[in-house]
mmCIF file of C-alpha atoms in Angstrom:
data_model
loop_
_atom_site.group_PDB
_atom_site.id
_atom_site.type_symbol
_atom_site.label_atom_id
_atom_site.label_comp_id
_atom_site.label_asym_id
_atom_site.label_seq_id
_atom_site.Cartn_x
_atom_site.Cartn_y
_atom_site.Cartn_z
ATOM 1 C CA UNK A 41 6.939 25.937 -8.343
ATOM 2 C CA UNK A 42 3.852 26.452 -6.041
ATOM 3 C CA UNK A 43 2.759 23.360 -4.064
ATOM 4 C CA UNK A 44 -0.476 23.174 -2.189
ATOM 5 C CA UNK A 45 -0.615 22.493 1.544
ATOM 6 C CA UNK A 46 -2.701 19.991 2.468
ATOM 7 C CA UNK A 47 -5.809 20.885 3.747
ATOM 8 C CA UNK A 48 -6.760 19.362 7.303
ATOM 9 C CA UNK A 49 -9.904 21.884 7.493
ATOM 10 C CA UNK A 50 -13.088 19.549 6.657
ATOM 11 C CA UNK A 51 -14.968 22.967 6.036
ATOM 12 C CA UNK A 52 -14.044 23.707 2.633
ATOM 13 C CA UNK A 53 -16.464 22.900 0.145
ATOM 14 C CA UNK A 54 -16.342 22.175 -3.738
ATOM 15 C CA UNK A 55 -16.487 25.795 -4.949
ATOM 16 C CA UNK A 56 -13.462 26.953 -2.650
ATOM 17 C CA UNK A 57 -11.767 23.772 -3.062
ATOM 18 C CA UNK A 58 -11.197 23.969 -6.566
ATOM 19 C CA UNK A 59 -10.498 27.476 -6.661
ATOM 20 C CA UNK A 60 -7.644 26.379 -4.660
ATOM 21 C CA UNK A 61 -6.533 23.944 -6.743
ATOM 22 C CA UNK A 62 -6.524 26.245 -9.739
ATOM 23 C CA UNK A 63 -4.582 28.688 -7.587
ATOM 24 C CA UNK A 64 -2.193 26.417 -5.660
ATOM 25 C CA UNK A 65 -1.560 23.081 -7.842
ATOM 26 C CA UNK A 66 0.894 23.463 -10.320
ATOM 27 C CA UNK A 67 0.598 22.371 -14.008
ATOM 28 C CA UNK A 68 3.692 21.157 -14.603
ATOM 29 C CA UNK A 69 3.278 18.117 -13.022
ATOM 30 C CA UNK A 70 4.957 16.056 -16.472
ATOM 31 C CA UNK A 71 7.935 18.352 -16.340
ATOM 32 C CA UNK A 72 8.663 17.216 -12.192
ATOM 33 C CA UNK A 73 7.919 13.540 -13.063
ATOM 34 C CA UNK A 74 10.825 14.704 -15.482
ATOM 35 C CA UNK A 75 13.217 15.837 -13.388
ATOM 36 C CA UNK A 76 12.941 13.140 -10.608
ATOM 37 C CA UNK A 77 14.189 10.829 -13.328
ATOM 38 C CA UNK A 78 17.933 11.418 -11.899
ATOM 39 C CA UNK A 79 17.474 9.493 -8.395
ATOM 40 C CA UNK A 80 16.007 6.387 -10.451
ATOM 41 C CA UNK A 81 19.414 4.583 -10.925
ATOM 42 C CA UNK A 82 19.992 1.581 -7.658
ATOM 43 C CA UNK A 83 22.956 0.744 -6.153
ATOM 44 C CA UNK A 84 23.497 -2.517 -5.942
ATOM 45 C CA UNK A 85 26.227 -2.244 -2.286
ATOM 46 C CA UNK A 86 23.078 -0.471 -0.538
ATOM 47 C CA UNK A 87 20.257 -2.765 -1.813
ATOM 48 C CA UNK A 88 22.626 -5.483 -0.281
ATOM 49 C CA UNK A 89 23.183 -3.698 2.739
ATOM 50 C CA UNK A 90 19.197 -2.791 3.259
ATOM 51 C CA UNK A 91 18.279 -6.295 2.571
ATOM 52 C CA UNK A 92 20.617 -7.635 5.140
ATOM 53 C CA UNK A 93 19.855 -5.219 7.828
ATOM 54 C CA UNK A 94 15.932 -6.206 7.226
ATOM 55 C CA UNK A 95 16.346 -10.287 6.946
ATOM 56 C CA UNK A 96 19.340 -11.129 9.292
ATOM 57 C CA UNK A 97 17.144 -9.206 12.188
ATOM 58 C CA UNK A 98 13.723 -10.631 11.346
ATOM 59 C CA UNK A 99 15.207 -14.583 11.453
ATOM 60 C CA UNK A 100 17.278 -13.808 13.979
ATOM 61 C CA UNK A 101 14.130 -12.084 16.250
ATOM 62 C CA UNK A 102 11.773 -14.881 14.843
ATOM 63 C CA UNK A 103 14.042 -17.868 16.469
ATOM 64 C CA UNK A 104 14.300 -15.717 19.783
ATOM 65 C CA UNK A 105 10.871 -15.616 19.351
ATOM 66 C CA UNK A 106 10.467 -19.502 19.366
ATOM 67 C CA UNK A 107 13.012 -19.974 22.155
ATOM 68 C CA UNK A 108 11.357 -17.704 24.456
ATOM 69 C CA UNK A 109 8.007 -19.447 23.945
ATOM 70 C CA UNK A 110 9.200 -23.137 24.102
ATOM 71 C CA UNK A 111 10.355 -22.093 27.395
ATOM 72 C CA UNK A 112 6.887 -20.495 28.720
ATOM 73 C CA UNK A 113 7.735 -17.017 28.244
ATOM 74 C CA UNK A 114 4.593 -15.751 26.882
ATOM 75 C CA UNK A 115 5.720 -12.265 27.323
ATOM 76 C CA UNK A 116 8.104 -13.693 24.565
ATOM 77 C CA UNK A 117 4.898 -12.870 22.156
ATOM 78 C CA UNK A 118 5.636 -9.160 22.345
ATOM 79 C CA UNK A 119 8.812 -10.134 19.998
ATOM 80 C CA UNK A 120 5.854 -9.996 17.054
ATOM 81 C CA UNK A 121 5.559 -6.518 16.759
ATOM 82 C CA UNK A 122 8.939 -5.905 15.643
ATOM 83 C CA UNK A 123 9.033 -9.274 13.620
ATOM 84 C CA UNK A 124 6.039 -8.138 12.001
ATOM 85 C CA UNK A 125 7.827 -4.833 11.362
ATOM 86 C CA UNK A 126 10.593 -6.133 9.754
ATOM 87 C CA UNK A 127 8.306 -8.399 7.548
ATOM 88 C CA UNK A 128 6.597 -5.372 5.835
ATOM 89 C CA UNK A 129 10.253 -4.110 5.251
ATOM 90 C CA UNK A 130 10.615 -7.213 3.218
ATOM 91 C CA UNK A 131 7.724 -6.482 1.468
ATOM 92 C CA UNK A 132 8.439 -3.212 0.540
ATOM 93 C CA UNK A 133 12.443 -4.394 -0.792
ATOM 94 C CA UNK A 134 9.829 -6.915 -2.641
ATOM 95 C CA UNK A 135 7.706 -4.199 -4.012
ATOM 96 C CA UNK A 136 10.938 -2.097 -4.863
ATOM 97 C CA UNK A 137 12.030 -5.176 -7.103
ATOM 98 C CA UNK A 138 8.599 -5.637 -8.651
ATOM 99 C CA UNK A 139 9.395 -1.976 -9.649
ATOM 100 C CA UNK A 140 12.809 -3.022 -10.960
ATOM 101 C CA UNK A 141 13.956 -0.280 -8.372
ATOM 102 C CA UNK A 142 16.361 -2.200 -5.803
ATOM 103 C CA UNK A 143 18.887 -3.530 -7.336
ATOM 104 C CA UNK A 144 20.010 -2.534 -11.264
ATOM 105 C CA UNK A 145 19.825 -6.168 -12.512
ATOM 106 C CA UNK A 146 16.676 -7.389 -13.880
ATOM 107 C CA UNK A 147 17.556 -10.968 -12.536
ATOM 108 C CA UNK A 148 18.874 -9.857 -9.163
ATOM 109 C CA UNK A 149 15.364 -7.780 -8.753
ATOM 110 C CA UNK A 150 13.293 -10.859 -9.880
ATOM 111 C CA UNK A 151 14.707 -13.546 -8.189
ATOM 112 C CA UNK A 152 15.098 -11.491 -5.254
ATOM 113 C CA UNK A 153 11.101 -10.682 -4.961
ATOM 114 C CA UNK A 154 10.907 -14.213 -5.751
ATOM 115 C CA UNK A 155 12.404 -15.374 -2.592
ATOM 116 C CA UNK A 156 10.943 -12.391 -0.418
ATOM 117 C CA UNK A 157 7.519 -14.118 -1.660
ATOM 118 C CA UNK A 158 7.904 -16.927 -0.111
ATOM 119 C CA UNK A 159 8.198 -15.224 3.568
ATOM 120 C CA UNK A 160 5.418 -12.732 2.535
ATOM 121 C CA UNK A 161 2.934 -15.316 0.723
ATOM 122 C CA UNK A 162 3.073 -13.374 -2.085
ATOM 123 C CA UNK A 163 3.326 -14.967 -5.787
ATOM 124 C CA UNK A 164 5.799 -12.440 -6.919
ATOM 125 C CA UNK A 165 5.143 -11.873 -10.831
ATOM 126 C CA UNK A 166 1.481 -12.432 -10.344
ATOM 127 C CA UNK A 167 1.411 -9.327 -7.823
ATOM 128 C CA UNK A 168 3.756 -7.610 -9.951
ATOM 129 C CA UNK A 169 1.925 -7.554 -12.736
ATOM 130 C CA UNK A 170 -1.464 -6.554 -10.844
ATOM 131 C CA UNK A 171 0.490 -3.727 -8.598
ATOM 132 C CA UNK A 172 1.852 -2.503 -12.446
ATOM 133 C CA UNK A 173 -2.322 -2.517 -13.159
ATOM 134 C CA UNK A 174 -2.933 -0.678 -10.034
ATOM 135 C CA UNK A 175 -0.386 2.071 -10.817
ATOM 136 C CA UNK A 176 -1.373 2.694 -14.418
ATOM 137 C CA UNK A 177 -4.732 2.960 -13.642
ATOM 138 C CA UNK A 178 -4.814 4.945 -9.643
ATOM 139 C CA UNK A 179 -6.934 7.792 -9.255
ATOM 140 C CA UNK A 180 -9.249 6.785 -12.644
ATOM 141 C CA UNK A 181 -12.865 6.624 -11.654
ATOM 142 C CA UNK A 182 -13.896 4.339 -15.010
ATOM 143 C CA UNK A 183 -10.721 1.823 -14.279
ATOM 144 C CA UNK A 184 -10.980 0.972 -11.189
ATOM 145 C CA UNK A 185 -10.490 -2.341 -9.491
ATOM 146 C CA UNK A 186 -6.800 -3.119 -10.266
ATOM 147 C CA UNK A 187 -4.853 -3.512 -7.139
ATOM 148 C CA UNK A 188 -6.991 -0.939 -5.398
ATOM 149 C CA UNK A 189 -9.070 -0.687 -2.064
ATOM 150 C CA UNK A 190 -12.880 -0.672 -3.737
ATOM 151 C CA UNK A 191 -14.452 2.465 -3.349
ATOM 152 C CA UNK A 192 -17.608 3.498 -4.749
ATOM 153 C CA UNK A 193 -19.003 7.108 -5.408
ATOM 154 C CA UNK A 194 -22.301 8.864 -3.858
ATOM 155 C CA UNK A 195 -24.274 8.324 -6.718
ATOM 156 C CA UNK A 196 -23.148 4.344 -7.002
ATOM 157 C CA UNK A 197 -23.597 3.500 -3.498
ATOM 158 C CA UNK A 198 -27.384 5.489 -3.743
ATOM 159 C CA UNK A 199 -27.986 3.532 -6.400
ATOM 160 C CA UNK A 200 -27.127 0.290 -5.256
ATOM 161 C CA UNK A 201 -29.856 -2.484 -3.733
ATOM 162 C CA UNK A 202 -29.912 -2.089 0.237
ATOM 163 C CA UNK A 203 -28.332 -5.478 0.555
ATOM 164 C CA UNK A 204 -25.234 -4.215 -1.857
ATOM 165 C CA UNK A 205 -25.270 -0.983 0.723
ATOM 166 C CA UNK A 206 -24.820 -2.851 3.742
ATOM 167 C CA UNK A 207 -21.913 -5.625 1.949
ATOM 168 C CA UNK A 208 -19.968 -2.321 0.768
ATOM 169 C CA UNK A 209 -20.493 -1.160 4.647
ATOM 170 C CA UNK A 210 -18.696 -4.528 6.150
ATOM 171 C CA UNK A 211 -16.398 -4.227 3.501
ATOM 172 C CA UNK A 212 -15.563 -1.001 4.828
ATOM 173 C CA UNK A 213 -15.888 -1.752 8.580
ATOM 174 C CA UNK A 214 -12.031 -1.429 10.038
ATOM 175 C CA UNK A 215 -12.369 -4.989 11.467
ATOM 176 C CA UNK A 216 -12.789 -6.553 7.881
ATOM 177 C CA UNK A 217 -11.150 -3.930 6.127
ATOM 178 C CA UNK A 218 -7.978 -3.804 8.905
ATOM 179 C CA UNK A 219 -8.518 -7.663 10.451
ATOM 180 C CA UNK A 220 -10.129 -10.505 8.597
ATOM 181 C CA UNK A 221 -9.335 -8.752 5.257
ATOM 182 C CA UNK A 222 -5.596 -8.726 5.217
ATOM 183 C CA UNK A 223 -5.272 -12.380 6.426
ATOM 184 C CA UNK A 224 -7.465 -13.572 4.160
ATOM 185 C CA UNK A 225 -5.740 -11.626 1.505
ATOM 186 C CA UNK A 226 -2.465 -13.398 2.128
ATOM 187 C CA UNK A 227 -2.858 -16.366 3.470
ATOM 188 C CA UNK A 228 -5.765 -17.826 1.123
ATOM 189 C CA UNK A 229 -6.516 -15.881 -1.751
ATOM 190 C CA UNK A 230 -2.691 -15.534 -2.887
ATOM 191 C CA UNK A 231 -3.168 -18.912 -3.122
ATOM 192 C CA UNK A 232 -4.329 -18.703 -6.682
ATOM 193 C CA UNK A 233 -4.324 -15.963 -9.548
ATOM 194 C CA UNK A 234 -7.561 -14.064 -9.303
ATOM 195 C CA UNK A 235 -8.185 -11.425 -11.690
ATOM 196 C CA UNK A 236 -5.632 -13.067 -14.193
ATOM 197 C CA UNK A 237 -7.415 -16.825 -14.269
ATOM 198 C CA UNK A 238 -7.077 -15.874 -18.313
ATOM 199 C CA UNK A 239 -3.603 -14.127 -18.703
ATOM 200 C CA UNK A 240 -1.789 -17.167 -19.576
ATOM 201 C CA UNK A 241 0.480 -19.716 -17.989
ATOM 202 C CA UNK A 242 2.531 -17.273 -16.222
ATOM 203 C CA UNK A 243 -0.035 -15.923 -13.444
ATOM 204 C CA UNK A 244 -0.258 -19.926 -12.619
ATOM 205 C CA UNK A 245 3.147 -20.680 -12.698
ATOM 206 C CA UNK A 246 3.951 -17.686 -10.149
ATOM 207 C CA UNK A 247 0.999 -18.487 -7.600
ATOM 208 C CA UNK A 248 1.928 -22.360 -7.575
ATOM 209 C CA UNK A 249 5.454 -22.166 -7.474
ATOM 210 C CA UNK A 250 5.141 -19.556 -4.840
ATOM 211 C CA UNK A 251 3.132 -22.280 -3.232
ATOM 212 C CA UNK A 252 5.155 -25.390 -3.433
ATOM 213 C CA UNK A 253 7.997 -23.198 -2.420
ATOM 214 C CA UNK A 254 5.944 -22.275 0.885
ATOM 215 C CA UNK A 255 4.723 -26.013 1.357
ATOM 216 C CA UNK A 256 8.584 -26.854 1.777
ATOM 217 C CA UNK A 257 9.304 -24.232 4.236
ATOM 218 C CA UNK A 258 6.755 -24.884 6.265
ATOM 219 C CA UNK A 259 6.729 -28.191 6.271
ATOM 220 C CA UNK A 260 10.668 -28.182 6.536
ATOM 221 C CA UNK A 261 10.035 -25.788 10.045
ATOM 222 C CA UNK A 262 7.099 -27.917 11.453
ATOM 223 C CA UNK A 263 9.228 -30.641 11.203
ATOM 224 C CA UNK A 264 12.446 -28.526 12.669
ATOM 225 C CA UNK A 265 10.671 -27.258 15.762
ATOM 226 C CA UNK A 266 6.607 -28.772 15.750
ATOM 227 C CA UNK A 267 3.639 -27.576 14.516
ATOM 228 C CA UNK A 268 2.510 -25.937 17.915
ATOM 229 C CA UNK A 269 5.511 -23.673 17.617
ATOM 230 C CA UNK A 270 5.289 -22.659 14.618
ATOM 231 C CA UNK A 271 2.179 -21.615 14.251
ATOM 232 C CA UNK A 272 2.294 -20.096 17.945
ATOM 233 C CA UNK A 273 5.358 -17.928 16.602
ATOM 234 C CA UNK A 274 4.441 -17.311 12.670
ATOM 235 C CA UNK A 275 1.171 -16.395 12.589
ATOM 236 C CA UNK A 276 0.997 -13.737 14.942
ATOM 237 C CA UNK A 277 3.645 -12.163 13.265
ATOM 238 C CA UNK A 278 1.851 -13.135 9.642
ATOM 239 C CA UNK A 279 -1.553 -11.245 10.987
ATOM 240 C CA UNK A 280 0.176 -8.373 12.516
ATOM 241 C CA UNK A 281 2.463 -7.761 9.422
ATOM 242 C CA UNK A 282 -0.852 -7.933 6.433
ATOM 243 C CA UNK A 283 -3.075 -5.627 8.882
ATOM 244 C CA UNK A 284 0.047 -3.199 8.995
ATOM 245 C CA UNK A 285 0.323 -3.693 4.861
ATOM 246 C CA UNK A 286 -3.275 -3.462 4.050
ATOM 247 C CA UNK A 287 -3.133 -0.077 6.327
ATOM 248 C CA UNK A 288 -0.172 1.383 4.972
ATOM 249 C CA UNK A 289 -1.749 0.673 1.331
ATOM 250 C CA UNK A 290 -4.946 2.213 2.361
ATOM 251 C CA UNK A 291 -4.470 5.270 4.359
ATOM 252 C CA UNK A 292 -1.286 6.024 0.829
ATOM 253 C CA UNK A 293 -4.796 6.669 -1.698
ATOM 254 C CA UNK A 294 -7.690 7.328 0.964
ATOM 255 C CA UNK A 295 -7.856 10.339 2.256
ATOM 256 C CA UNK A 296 -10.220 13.198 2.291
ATOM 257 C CA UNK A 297 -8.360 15.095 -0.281
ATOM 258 C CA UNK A 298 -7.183 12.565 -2.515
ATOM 259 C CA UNK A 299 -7.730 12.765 -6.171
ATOM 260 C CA UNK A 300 -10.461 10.407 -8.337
ATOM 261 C CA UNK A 301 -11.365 11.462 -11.890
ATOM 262 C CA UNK A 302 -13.437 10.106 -14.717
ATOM 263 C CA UNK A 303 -11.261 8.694 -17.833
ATOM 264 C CA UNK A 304 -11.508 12.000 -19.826
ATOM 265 C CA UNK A 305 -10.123 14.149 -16.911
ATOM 266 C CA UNK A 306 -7.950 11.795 -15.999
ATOM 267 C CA UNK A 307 -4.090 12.456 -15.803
ATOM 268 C CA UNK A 308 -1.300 9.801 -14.424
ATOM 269 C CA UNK A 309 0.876 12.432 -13.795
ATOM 270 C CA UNK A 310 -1.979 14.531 -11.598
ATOM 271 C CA UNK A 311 -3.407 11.309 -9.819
ATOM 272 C CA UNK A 312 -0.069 10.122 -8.618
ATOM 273 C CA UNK A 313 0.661 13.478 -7.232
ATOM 274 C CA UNK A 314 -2.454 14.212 -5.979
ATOM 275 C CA UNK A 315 -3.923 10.520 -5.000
ATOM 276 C CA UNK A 316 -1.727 9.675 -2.967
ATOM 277 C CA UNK A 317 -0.557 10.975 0.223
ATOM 278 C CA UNK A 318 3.001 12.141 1.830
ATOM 279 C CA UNK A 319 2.448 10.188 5.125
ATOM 280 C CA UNK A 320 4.745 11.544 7.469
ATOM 281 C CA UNK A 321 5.406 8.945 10.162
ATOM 282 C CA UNK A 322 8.028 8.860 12.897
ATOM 283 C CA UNK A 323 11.837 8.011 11.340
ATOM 284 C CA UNK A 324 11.429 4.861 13.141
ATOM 285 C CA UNK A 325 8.110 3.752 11.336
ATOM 286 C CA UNK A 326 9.697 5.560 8.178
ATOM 287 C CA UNK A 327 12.473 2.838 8.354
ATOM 288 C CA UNK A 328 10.424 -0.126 8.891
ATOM 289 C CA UNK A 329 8.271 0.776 6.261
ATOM 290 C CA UNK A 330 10.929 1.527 4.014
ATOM 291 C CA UNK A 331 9.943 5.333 3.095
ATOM 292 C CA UNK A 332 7.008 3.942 1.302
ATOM 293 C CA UNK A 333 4.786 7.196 3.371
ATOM 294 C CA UNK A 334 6.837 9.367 0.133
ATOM 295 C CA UNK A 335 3.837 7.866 -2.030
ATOM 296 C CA UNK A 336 2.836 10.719 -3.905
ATOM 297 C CA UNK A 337 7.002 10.845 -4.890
ATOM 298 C CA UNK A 338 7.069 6.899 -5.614
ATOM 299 C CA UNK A 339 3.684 7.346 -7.733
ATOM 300 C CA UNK A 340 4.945 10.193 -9.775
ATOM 301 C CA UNK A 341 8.220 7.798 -10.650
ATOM 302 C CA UNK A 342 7.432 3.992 -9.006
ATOM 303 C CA UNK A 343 11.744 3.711 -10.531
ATOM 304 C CA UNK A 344 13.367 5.944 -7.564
ATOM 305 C CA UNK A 345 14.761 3.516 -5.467
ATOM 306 C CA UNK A 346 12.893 2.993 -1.242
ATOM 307 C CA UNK A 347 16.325 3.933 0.487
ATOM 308 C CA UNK A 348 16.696 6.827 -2.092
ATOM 309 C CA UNK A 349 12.859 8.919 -1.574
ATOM 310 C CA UNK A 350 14.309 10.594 1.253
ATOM 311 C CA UNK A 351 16.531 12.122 -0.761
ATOM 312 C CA UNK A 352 13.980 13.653 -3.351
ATOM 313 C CA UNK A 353 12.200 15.567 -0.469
ATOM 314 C CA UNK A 354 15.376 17.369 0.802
ATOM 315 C CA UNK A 355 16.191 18.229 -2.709
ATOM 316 C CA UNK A 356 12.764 19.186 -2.869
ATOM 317 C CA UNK A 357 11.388 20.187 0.638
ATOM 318 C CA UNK A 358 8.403 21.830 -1.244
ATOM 319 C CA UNK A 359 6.975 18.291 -2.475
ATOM 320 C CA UNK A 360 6.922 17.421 1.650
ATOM 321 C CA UNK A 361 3.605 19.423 1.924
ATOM 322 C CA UNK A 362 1.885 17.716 -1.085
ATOM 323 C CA UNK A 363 -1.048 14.828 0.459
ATOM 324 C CA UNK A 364 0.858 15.759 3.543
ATOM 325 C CA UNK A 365 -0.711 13.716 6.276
ATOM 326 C CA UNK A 366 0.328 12.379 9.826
ATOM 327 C CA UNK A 367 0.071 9.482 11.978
ATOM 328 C CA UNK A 368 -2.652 11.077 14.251
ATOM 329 C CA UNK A 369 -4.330 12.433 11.011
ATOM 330 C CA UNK A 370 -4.154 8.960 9.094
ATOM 331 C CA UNK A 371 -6.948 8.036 11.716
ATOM 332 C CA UNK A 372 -9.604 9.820 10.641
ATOM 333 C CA UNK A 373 -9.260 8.525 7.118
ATOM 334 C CA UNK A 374 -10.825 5.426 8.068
ATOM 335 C CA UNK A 375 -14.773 6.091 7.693
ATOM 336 C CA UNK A 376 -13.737 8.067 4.565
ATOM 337 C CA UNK A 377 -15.841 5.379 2.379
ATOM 338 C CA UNK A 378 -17.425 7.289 -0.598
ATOM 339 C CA UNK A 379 -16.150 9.640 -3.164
ATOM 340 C CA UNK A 380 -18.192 12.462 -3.565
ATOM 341 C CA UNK A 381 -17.747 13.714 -7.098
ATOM 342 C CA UNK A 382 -19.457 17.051 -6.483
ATOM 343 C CA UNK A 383 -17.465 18.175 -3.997
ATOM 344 C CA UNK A 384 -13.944 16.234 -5.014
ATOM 345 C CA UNK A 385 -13.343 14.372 -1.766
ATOM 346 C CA UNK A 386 -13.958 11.353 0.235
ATOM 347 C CA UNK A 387 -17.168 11.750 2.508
ATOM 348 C CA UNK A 388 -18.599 9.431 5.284
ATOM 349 C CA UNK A 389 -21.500 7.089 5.372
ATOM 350 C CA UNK A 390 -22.709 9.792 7.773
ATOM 351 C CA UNK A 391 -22.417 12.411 5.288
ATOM 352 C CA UNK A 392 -23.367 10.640 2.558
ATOM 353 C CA UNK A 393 -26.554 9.655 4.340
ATOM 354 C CA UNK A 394 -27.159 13.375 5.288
ATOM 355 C CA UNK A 395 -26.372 14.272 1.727
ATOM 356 C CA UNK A 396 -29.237 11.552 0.223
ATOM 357 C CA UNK A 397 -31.698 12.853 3.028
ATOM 358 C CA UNK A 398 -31.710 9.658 5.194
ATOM 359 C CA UNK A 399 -30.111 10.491 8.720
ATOM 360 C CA UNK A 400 -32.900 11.980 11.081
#
């Protein structure tokens, strides 16, 4: 099997691009979705034991947290980065149940995301159901808007009234996109089922009962330690832990070299594979954020376990170069705003604007 490196080079254009592809991605894309299908089955001792070693630490660093600052220790603060760290490990175990992945048990996934949820502000089956949407659908240019960042093409954004240019340009802005965005994302609109106000009862039932269940914690640690503590201690960690999320789920499909098609050119098997990247972080980021970085793998089979990805690239070191990107290169993903469908790759405002004859 021939797997493409990725290309860092911004240089090459549409023509050489897709020669490339012709030449370098492989076809049989079905057939290795195929054979991943053996490192799908959990075990239920490990999910335990990766669960533990993710919750016991974050309480445990949270209340150290709280003692440090109710003594005047500000420096005590610092304690939310690795809080916050160990949060987005819970959310990925959640995500890993959502997937039916962690554990082999329906009921033991389930009720486990359920509980996760309530630390994370997430309504469990109500994101469940819209991360299935967002997986079904990545990488389709005419489905779009299911659990994804928005993104717009060349020719949309041209089109688009100057006033809809410059809202898609805040939206885009790293302080929105990487700051107010994720907060706002958790902490208020969770709050209620958009997108599924007319799926039924159970989008509702999630989101409220997610709700009532967070109403009682809180309340239930306000009244253990004060509301000046609490908030001094949990929301730091809270804001830290969605910016982290929202980048981790951003810099996984945008990249230069990602892959968008329209419906009729459209294959899962190709956009998991080739929309999302390999982000190769650090082993110590890699354990905080549960292996999810092996997103083209988890795409290409969302069943293969967190604590078991690792394991698919050193049976299959090839599959390592595929989206391949690094910490320092996840950087410049961020003004990567527009998908140009010419030449099959994100582009810049900048470029864009140079490509529609308006920079000087």
């Amino acid at each position: 099997m021939i797997i493409p490196v990725v290309n860092n080079g911004r240089g090459l254009g549409g023509p050489i691009r897709k020669q490339l592809d012709m030449v370098q991605r492989p076809p049989e894309t079905r057939a290795l979705a195929q054979l991943l299908v053996q490192y799908r089955q959990p075990n239920n001792a490990r999910g335990i034991f990766e669960l533990m070693i993710t919750a016991v630490p974050f309480f445990v660093i949270w209340a150290l947290t709280l003692v440090v600052v109710v003594r005047g220790h500000w420096i005590g603060l610092l304690l939310a980065v690795p809080a916050a760290g160990l949060l987005v490990r819970l959310f990925m175990i959640q995500h890993d149940c959502g997937h039916g992945s962690f554990f082999r048990g329906r009921l033991a996934n389930d009720w486990v995301g359920r509980a996760i949820g309530i630390v994370t502000l997430t309504p469990y089956d109500y994101w469940r159901r819209n991360h299935a949407r967002h997986h079904a659908s990545s990488g389709n240019l005419d489905h779009r808007g299911s659990g994804d960042i928005d993104t717009l093409t060349v020719g949309e954004f041209a089109a688009r009234p100057r006033w809809r240019q410059i809202l898609y340009r805040l939206y885009r802005h790293p302080i929105v996109m990487f700051g107010v965005g994720p907060t706002y994302l958790f902490i208020l609109r969770h709050r209620l089922p958009i997108g599924m106000m007319r799926n039924g009862w159970q989008p509702w039932l999630s989101t409220m009962g997610t709700n009532v269940a967070i109403e009682v914690l809180v309340a239930g640690m306000i009244r253990l330690v004060g509301l000046g503590p609490f908030l001094l201690v949990h929301l730091p960690i809270m804001i830290l832990a969605a910016s982290i999320g929202v980048w981790l789920f951003y810099v996984q499909h945008q990249f230069e070299n990602t892959s968008w098609s329209r419906d009729e050119a459209w294959s899962f098997h190709e956009a998991a594979l080739y929309g999302s990247s390999h982000y190769h972080l650090p082993w110590v980021l890699r354990w905080f954020t549960a292996n999810i970085g092996v997103h083209h793998v988890h795409h290409l089979c969302s069943r293969i376990p967190c604590y078991r990805l690792p394991d698919v690239l050193r049976d299959h070191p090839e599959l390592a170069n595929v989206g391949r990107i690094t910490l320092v290169q996840s950087l410049r993903c961020v003004p990567k705003a527009l998908w140009d469908e010419k030449e099959r790759r994100l582009i810049s405002f900048r470029d864009a604007d140079i490509r529609l004859g308006r920079a000087p």
